[in-house]
Coordinates of C-alpha atoms in Angstrom, one line a residue:
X292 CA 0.0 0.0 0.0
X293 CA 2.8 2.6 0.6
X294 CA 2.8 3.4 -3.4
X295 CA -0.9 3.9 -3.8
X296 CA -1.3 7.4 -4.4
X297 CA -5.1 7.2 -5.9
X298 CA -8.0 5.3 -5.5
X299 CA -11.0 5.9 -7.6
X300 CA -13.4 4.9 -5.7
X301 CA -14.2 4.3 -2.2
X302 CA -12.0 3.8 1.3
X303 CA -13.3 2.0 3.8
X304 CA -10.9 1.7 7.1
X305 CA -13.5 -0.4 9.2
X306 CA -13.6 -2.2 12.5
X307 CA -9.8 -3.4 13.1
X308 CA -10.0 -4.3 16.4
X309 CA -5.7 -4.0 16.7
X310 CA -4.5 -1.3 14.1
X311 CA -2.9 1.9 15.8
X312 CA -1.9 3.8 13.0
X313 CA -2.6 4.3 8.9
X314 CA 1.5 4.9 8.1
X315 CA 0.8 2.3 5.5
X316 CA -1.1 5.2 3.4
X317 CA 1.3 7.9 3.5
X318 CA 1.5 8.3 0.0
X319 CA -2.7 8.3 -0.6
X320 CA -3.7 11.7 -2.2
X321 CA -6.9 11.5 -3.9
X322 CA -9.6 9.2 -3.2
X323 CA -12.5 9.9 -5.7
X324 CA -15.3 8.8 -3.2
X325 CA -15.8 8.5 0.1
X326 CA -13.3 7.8 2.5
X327 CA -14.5 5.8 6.0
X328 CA -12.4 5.9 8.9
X329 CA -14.8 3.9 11.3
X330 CA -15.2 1.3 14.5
X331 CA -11.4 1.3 15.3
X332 CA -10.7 1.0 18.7
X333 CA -7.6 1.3 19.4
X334 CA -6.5 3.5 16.3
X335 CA -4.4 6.3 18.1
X336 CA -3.7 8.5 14.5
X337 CA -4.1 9.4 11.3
X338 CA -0.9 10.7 10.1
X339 CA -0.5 8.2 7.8
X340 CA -2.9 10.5 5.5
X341 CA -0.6 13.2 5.3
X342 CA -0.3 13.3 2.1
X343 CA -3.8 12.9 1.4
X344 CA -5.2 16.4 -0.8
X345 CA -9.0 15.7 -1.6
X346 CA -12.1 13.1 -0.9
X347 CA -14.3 13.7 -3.7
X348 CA -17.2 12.2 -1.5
X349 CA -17.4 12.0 2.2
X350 CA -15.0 11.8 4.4
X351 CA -16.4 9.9 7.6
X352 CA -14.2 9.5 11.1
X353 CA -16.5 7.6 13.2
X354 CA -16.2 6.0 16.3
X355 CA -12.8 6.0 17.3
X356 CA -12.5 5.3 21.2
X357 CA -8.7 6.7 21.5
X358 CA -8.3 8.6 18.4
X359 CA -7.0 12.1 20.0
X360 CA -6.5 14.3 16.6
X361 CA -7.1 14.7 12.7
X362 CA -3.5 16.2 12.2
X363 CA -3.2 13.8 9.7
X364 CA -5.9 15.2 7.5
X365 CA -4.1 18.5 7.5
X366 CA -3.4 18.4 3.7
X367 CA -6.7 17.7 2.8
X368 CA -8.1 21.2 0.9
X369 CA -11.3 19.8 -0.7
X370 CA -13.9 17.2 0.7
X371 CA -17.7 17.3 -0.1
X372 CA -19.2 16.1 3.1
X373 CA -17.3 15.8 6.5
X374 CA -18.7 14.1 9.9
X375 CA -16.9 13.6 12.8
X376 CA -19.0 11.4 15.0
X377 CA -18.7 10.0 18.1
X378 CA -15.0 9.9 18.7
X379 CA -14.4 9.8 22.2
X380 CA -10.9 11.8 22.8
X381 CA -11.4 14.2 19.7
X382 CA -10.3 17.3 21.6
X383 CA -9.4 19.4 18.5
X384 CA -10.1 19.2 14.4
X385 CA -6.8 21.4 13.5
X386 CA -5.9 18.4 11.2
X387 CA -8.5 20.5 8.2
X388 CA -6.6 24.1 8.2
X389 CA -6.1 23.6 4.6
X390 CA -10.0 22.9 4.0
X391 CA -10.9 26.2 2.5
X392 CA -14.3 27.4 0.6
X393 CA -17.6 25.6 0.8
X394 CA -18.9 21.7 1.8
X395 CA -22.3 20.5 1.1
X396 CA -22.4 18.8 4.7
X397 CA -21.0 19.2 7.6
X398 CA -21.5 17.4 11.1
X399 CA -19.6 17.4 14.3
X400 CA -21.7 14.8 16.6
X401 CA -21.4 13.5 20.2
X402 CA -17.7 14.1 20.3
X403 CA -17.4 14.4 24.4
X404 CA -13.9 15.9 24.5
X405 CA -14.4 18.6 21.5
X406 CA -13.1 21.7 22.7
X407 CA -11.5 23.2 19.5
X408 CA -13.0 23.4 16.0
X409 CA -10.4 26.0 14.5
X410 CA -9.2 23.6 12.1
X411 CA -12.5 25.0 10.1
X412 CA -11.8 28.0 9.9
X413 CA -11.2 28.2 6.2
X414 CA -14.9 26.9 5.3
X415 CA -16.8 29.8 4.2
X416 CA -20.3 28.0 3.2
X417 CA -22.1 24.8 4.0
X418 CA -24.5 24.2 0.7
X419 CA -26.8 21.9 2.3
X420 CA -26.8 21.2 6.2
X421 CA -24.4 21.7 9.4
X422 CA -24.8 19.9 12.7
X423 CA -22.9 20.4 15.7
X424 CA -24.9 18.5 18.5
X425 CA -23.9 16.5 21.8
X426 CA -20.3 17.9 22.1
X427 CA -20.1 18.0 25.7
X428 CA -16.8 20.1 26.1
X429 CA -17.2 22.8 23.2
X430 CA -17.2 26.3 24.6
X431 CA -16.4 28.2 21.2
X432 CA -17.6 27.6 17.6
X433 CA -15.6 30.7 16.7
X434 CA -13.4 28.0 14.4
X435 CA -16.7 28.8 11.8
X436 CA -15.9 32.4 11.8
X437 CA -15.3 32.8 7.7
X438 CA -18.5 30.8 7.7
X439 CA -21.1 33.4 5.6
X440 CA -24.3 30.7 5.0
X441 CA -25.8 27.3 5.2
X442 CA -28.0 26.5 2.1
X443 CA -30.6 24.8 4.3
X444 CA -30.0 23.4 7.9
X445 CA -28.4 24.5 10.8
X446 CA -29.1 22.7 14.1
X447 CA -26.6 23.8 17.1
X448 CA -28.1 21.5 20.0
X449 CA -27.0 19.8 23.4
X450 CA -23.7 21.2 23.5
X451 CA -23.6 21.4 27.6
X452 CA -20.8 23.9 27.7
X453 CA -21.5 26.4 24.8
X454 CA -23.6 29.3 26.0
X455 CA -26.5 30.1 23.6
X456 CA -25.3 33.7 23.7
X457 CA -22.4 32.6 21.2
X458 CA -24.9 30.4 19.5
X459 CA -27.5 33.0 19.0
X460 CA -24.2 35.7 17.5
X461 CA -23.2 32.9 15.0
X462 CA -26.7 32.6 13.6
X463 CA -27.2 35.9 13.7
X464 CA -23.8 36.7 11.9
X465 CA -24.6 34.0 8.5
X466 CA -27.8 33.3 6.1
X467 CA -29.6 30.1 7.0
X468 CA -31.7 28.3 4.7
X469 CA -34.9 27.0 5.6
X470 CA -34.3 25.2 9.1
X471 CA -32.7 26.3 12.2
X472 CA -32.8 24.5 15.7
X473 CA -30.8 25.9 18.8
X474 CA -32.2 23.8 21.9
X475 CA -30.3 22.6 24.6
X476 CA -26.6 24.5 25.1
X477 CA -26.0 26.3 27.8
X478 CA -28.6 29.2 28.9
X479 CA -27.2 29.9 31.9
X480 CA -24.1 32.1 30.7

């Protein structure tokens, strides 16, 4: 695998109960559909997708008990969809500084240890839908400041830390499409 620099299709990284690390794809730098980085237990990074420049689909990281960071995505400058969902020690998504204009979808789901979303600070518009629910620890979304509109959904909900003050400034700072749900962060700030 360490000469595979494209894959047309789709990458599946799926339930491998022992594998740490990805080093194996360091040379990746295009896959042409979705990439799935999901059900790995004991995967500690991604680095080994360093190299990696664009997902022409989704790019899914999904339950990951110990993964920590995305540095390894920090390459990656075009994507169509991106969730980040349920990863347990995801404290920061710095790994997508070179992600810069719009995605269609966005979603940043029951991470509990989310504290940092500045790695999205170069996406300027969401054409269809972003969620960011059930992050226990995020205090900020300032990470979406270039963010100017979201084509259709925006739901910021049960985010126990983030005070609906800095919800309510975000929304009121973009154009939102035709759904907007707020409920559940923190009104006592």
């Amino acid at each position: 695998l360490g000469s595979l620099t494209s894959i047309a299709g789709d990458l599946t990284i799926w339930d491998n109960q022992g594998l740490t690390q990805v080093d194996g794809l360091v040379s990746l730098e295009t896959v042409g559909g979705s990439l799935t980085v999901q059900y790995n237990p004991v995967l500690v990074d991604v680095d080994g997708f360093a190299g990696l420049l664009s997902v022409g689909s989704k790019l899914m990281i999904n339950k990951n008990d110990v993964l920590a960071n995305l540095a390894g995505f920090s390459n990656v400058s075009s994507v169509q969809q991106l969730e980040i969902k349920s990863n347990y020690a995801i404290t920061e998504v710095g790994g997508f500084s070179n992600l810069i204009g719009a995605v269609s979808f966005l979603d940043l789901k029951f991470n509990p240890a989310l504290t940092d979303i500045s790695g999205l600070n170069g996406i300027d518009e969401v054409t269809y839908s972003l969620h960011i629910n059930g992050n226990k620890k995020l205090t900020n979304i300032s990470g979406l400041a270039s963010l100017t509109a979201v084509g259709s959904i925006l739901q910021i909900g049960n985010n126990a830390q983030l005070c609906i003050s800095i919800v309510e400034a975000f929304v009121e700072s973009i154009s939102v499409g035709s759904q907007l749900s707020t409920t559940g962060n923190d009104d006592g700030c």
